Structures are given as C-alpha cells and as structure tokens.
Coordinates of C-alpha atoms and ligand atoms in Angstrom, one line a residue:
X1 CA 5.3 8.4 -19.9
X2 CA 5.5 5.8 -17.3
X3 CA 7.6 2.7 -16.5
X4 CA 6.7 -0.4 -17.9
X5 CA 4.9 -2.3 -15.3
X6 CA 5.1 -6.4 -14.4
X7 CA 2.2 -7.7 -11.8
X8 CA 3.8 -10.6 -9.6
X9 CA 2.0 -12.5 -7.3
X10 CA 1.3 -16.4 -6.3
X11 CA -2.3 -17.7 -5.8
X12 CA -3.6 -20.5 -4.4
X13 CA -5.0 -23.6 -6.9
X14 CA -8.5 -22.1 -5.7
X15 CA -7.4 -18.3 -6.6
X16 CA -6.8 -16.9 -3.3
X17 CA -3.3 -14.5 -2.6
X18 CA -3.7 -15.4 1.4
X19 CA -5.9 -17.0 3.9
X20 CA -9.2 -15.7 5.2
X21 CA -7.2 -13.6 8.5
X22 CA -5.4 -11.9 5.3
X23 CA -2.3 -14.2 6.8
X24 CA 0.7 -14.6 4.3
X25 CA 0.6 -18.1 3.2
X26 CA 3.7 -19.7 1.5
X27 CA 2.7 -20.2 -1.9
X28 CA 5.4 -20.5 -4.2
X29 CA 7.6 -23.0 -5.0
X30 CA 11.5 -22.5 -4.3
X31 CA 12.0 -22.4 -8.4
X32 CA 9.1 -19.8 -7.9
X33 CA 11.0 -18.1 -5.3
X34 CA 14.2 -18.0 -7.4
X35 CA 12.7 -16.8 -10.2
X36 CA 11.0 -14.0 -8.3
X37 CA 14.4 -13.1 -6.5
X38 CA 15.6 -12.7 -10.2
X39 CA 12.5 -10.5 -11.5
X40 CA 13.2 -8.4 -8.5
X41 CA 16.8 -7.7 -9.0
X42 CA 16.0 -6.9 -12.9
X43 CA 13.5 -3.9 -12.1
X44 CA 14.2 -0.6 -11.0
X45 CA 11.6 -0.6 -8.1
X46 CA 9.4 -2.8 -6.5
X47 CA 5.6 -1.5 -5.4
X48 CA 3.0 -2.7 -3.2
X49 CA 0.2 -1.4 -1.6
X50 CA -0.2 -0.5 2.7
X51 CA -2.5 -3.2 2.8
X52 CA 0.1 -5.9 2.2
X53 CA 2.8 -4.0 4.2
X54 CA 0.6 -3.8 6.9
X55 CA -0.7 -7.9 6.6
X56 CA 3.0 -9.1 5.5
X57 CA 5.6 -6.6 6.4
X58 CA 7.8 -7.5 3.8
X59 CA 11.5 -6.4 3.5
X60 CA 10.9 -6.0 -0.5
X61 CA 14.7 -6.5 -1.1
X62 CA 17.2 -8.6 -2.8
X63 CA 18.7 -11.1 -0.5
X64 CA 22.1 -10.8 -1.0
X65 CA 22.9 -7.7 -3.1
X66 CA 24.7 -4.7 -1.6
X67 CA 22.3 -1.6 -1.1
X68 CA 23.2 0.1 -3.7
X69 CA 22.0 -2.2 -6.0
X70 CA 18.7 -2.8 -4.7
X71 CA 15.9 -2.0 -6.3
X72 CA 14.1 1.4 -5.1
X73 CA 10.9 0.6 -3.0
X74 CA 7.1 2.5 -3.4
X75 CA 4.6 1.8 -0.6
X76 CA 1.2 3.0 -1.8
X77 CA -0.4 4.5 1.1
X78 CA -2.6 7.5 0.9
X79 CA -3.3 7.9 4.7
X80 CA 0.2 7.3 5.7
X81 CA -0.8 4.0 7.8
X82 CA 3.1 2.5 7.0
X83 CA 4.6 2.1 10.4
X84 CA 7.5 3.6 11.2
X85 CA 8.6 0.2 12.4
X86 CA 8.1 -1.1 9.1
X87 CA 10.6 -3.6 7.6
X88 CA 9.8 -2.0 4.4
X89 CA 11.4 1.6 5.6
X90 CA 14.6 0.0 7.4
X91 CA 17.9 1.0 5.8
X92 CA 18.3 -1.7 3.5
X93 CA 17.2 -0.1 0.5
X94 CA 15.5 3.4 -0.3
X95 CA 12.1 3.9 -0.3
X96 CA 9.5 5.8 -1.3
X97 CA 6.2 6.3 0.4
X98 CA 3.4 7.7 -1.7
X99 CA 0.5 9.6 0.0
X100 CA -2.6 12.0 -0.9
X101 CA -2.2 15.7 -1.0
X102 CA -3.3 16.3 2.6
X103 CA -1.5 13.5 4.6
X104 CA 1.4 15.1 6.2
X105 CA 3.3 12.1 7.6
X106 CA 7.0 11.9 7.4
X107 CA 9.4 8.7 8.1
X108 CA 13.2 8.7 8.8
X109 CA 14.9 8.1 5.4
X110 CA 12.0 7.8 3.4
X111 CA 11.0 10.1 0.0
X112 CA 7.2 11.3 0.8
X113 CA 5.7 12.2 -2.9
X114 CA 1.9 13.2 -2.3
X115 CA 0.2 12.5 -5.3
X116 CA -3.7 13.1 -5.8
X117 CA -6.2 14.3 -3.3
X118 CA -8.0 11.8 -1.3
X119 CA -6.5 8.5 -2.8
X120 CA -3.0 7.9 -4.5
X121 CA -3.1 8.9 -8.0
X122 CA -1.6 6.1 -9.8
X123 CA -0.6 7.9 -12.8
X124 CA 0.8 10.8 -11.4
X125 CA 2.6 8.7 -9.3
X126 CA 4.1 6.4 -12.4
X127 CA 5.0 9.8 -14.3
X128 CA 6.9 10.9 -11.0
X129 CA 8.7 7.5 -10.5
X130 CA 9.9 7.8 -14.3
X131 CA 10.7 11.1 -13.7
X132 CA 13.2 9.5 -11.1
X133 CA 14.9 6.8 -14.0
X134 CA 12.4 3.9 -13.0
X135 CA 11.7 2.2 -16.3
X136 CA 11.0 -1.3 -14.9
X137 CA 8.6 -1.9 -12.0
X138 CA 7.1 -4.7 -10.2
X139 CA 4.2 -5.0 -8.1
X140 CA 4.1 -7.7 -5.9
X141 CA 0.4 -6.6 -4.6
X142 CA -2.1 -6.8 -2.9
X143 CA -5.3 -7.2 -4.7
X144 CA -6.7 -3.7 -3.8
X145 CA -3.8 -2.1 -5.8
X146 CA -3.4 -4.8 -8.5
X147 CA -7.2 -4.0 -9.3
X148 CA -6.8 -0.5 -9.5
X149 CA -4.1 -0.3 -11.3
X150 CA -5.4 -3.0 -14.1
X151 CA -8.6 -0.5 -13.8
X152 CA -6.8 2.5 -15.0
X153 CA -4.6 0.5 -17.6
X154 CA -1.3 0.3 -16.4
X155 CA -0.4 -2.9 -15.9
X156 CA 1.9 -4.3 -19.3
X157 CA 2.3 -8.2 -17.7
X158 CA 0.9 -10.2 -15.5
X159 CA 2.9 -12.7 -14.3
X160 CA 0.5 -15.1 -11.5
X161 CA 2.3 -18.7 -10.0
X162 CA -0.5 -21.2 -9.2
X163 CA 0.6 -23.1 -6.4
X164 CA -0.8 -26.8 -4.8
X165 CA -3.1 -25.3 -2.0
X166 CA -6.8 -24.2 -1.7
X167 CA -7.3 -21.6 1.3
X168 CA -11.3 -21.1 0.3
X169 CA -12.7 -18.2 1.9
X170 CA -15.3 -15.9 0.5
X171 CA -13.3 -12.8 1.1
X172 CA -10.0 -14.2 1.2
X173 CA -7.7 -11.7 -1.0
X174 CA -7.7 -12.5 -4.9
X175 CA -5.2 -10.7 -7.5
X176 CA -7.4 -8.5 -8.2
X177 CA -10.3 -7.1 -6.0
X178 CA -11.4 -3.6 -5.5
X179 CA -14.9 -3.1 -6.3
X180 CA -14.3 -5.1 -9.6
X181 CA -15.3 -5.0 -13.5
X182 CA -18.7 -4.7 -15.1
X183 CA -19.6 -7.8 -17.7
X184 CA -18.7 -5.1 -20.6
X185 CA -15.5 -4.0 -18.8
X186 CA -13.8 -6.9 -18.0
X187 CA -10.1 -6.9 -19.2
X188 CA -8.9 -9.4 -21.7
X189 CA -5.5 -10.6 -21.6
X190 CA -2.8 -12.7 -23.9
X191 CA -1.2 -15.8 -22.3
X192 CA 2.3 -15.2 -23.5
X193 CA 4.0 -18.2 -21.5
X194 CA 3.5 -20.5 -19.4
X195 CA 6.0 -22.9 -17.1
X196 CA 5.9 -25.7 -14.7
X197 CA 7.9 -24.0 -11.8
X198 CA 8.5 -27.3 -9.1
X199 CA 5.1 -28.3 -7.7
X200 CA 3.4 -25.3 -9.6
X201 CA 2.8 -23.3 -12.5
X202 CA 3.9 -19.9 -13.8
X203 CA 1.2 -18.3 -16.3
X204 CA 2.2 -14.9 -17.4
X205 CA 0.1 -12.5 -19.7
X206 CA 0.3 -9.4 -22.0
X207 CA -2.1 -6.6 -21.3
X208 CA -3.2 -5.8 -25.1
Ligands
LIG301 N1 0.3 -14.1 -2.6 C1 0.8 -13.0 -3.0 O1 1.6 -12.9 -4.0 C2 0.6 -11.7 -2.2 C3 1.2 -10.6 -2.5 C4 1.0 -9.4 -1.8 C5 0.0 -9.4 -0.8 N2 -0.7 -10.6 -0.5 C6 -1.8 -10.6 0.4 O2 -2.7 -9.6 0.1 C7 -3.3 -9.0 1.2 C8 -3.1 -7.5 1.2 O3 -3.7 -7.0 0.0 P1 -4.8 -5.9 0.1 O4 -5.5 -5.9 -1.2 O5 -5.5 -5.9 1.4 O6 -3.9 -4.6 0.1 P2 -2.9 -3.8 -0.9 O7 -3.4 -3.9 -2.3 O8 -1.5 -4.2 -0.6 O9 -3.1 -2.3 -0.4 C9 -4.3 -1.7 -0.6 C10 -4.3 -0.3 0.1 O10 -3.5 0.6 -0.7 C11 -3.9 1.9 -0.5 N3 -4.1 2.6 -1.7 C12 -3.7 3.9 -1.9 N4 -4.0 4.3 -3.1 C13 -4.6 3.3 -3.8 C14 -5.1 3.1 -5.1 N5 -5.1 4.1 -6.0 N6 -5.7 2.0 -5.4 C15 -5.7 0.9 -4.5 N7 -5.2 1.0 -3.3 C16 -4.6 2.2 -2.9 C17 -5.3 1.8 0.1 O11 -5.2 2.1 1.5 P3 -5.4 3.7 1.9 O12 -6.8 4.1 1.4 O13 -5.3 3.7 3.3 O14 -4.3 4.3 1.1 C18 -5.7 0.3 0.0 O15 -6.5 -0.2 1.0 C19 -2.6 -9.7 2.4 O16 -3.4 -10.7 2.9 C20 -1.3 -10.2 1.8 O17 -0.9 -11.4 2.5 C21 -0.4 -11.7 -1.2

C-alpha cells in the first residue's frame, strides 16, 4: 500500500523545468500558481528530490496556513546533501528527510527514515509514508526523481503547466530524465483534462 501520488511541475513551451545553470525560472502563471497553492494544501505531503532543494531551496509550504496544517515535507536525498540551512528544514512545517541505509546524517527537527541501501528506495519509502497517514502526495520534482518514480510505477497523475517561454538547452532539466525509457518501455498515459490557466495551459494525465 502506498499513497496515491500527483506529479506537479511547469515546463517551458520547449519542455524544459529550468534553464541550462539548472536556475529556477518562473514558469507558471498566477492562475497556475493559485491552483498549485490549492493542490498543495489538499495533499498530505509534498516530495521532491535534493537536486531541486539544492538548485531552488524551496520552502514547500502553504503560504498562509498555520503549521499545523501544512502539509508534511519528504526531501529525497540518499547521501544526506540537504543543508542544514535549508529552507526546506526550517520550522515552518515538519519534514522528513529520506536517506540510504548507511548515510548517518541527522538535522535539527527533522524525521531521518533510511530506506534502501545505496539509493532511496522509493517504495519502501511510499509504504513508510502511508504507514504515517499520508494518503495524498505531491511531487513537485525534479526530473531525476519524477523519472524514477514513473520508472517503478508510482506515479497515479501527472499534472504538467505549459508555460509561454523556451529556455533551449540540451541538458537543461525535463520532467522526466534519469537515464530514460527503451522504445518498448516507454509509458503511455491518458489525457484526463486539460485547461487554459492565464497565458498557459494545464494538461494533466492518468497513469493506466
Ligand atoms: N519547473 C518545475 O516545476 C520544477 C520543479 C522542481 C525542480 N525544478 C528544477 O529541476 C532541477 C532539479 O532537478 P534534478 O532532476 O536535478 O533533481 P531532483 O529530481 O530534485 O533530485 C534528484 C536527486 O534525488 C536523489 N535521489 C535519491 N534517491 C533517488 C531515486 N530513487 N531516484 C531519483 N533520485 C533520487 C539523487 O541524489 P542522491 O543520489 O545524492 O540521493 C538525485 O540526484 C532544478 O533545475 C530545478 O530548478 C523545476
């Protein structure tokens, strides 16, 4: 058993989640923006991987809601390269920092849950956060996590907001990377909606 997971991110008209530097762009609309501000404060927890606390340092919270009503946070870090000076630990929400078996870092008001030797395992890691009461989680990214997780199935929705820019770059991020699908292994999915959102659009998918 696992939580029922919703992808979120925002890509560039030309596919890209951020410039070439891996630099946060400002993609999304303000409908966008409220929209995502809603999808947060509807799911239990909100995950994303080191790479994009480490590029971004997001705050992953919900402007405007007392603590204990925000949504519990996962940082995806096997290594344990989260600063402790990370927006993403402060003490505006909990968090949870998931690592491998063998890293031994600790941070101030953070739950460590090591899970799977070498790299985070995803699914033990789902079956823990369960474990915990999370039945709706988000992932707001990056493309290294997004991939993997779409590579071991457990991804239920894909929610993506084209916006009007192109960044270009051959190895700018995309919503998926990792080392990507063979022709035979690519992963269909069902357009389930789809929405003008301001100067954008919002396309969001079933996994089947
Ligand atoms: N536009 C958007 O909506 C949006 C959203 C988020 C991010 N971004 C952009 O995306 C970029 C960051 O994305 P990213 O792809 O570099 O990083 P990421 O997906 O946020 O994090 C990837 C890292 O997570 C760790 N990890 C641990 N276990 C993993 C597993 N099982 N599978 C995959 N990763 C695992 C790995 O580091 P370890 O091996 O050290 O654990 C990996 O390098 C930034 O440029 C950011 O601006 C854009």
């Amino acid at each position: 058993v696992r939580p029922k997971v919703t992808v979120n991110c925002a890509m560039t008209a030309d596919g890209k989640l951020a410039t070439i530097e891996r630099k946060q762009l400002r993609i999304s609309s303000p409908e966008d923006l409220d929209r995502v501000k809603a999808l947060r404060a509807s799911s239990d927890a909100i995950m994303v991987g080191v790479g994009t606390v480490l590029a971004d340092d997001p705050r992953l919270i919900v402007k405007g809601a007392p603590r204990q009503e925000q949504p519990l946070r996962v940082v995806v870090d096997s290594r344990g390269r989260t600063p402790w000076t990370a927006r993403v630990v402060n003490d505006e929400a909990p968090t949870v920092i998931a690592t491998s078996n063998e890293c031994q870092d600790v941070w101030p008001n953070v739950d460590v849950m090591r899970c799977g030797q070498g790299r985070v395992d995803l699914e033990d890691l789902l079956g823990r956060l369960h474990g915990m009461g999370v039945r709706r989680l988000m992932v707001e990214g990056g493309g290294e996590l997004i991939f993997s997780l779409f590579q071991r199935g457990l991804v239920d929705r894909y929610m993506v907001f084209v916006g009007p820019l192109v960044a270009g770059g051959r190895t700018a991020p995309t919503p998926a990377d990792g080392e990507g699908f063979a022709p035979d292994d690519v992963r269909m999915l069902k357009l389930a909606d789809s929405e003008v959102l301001g100067n954008g659009v919002l396309l969001t998918f079933d996994v089947d």
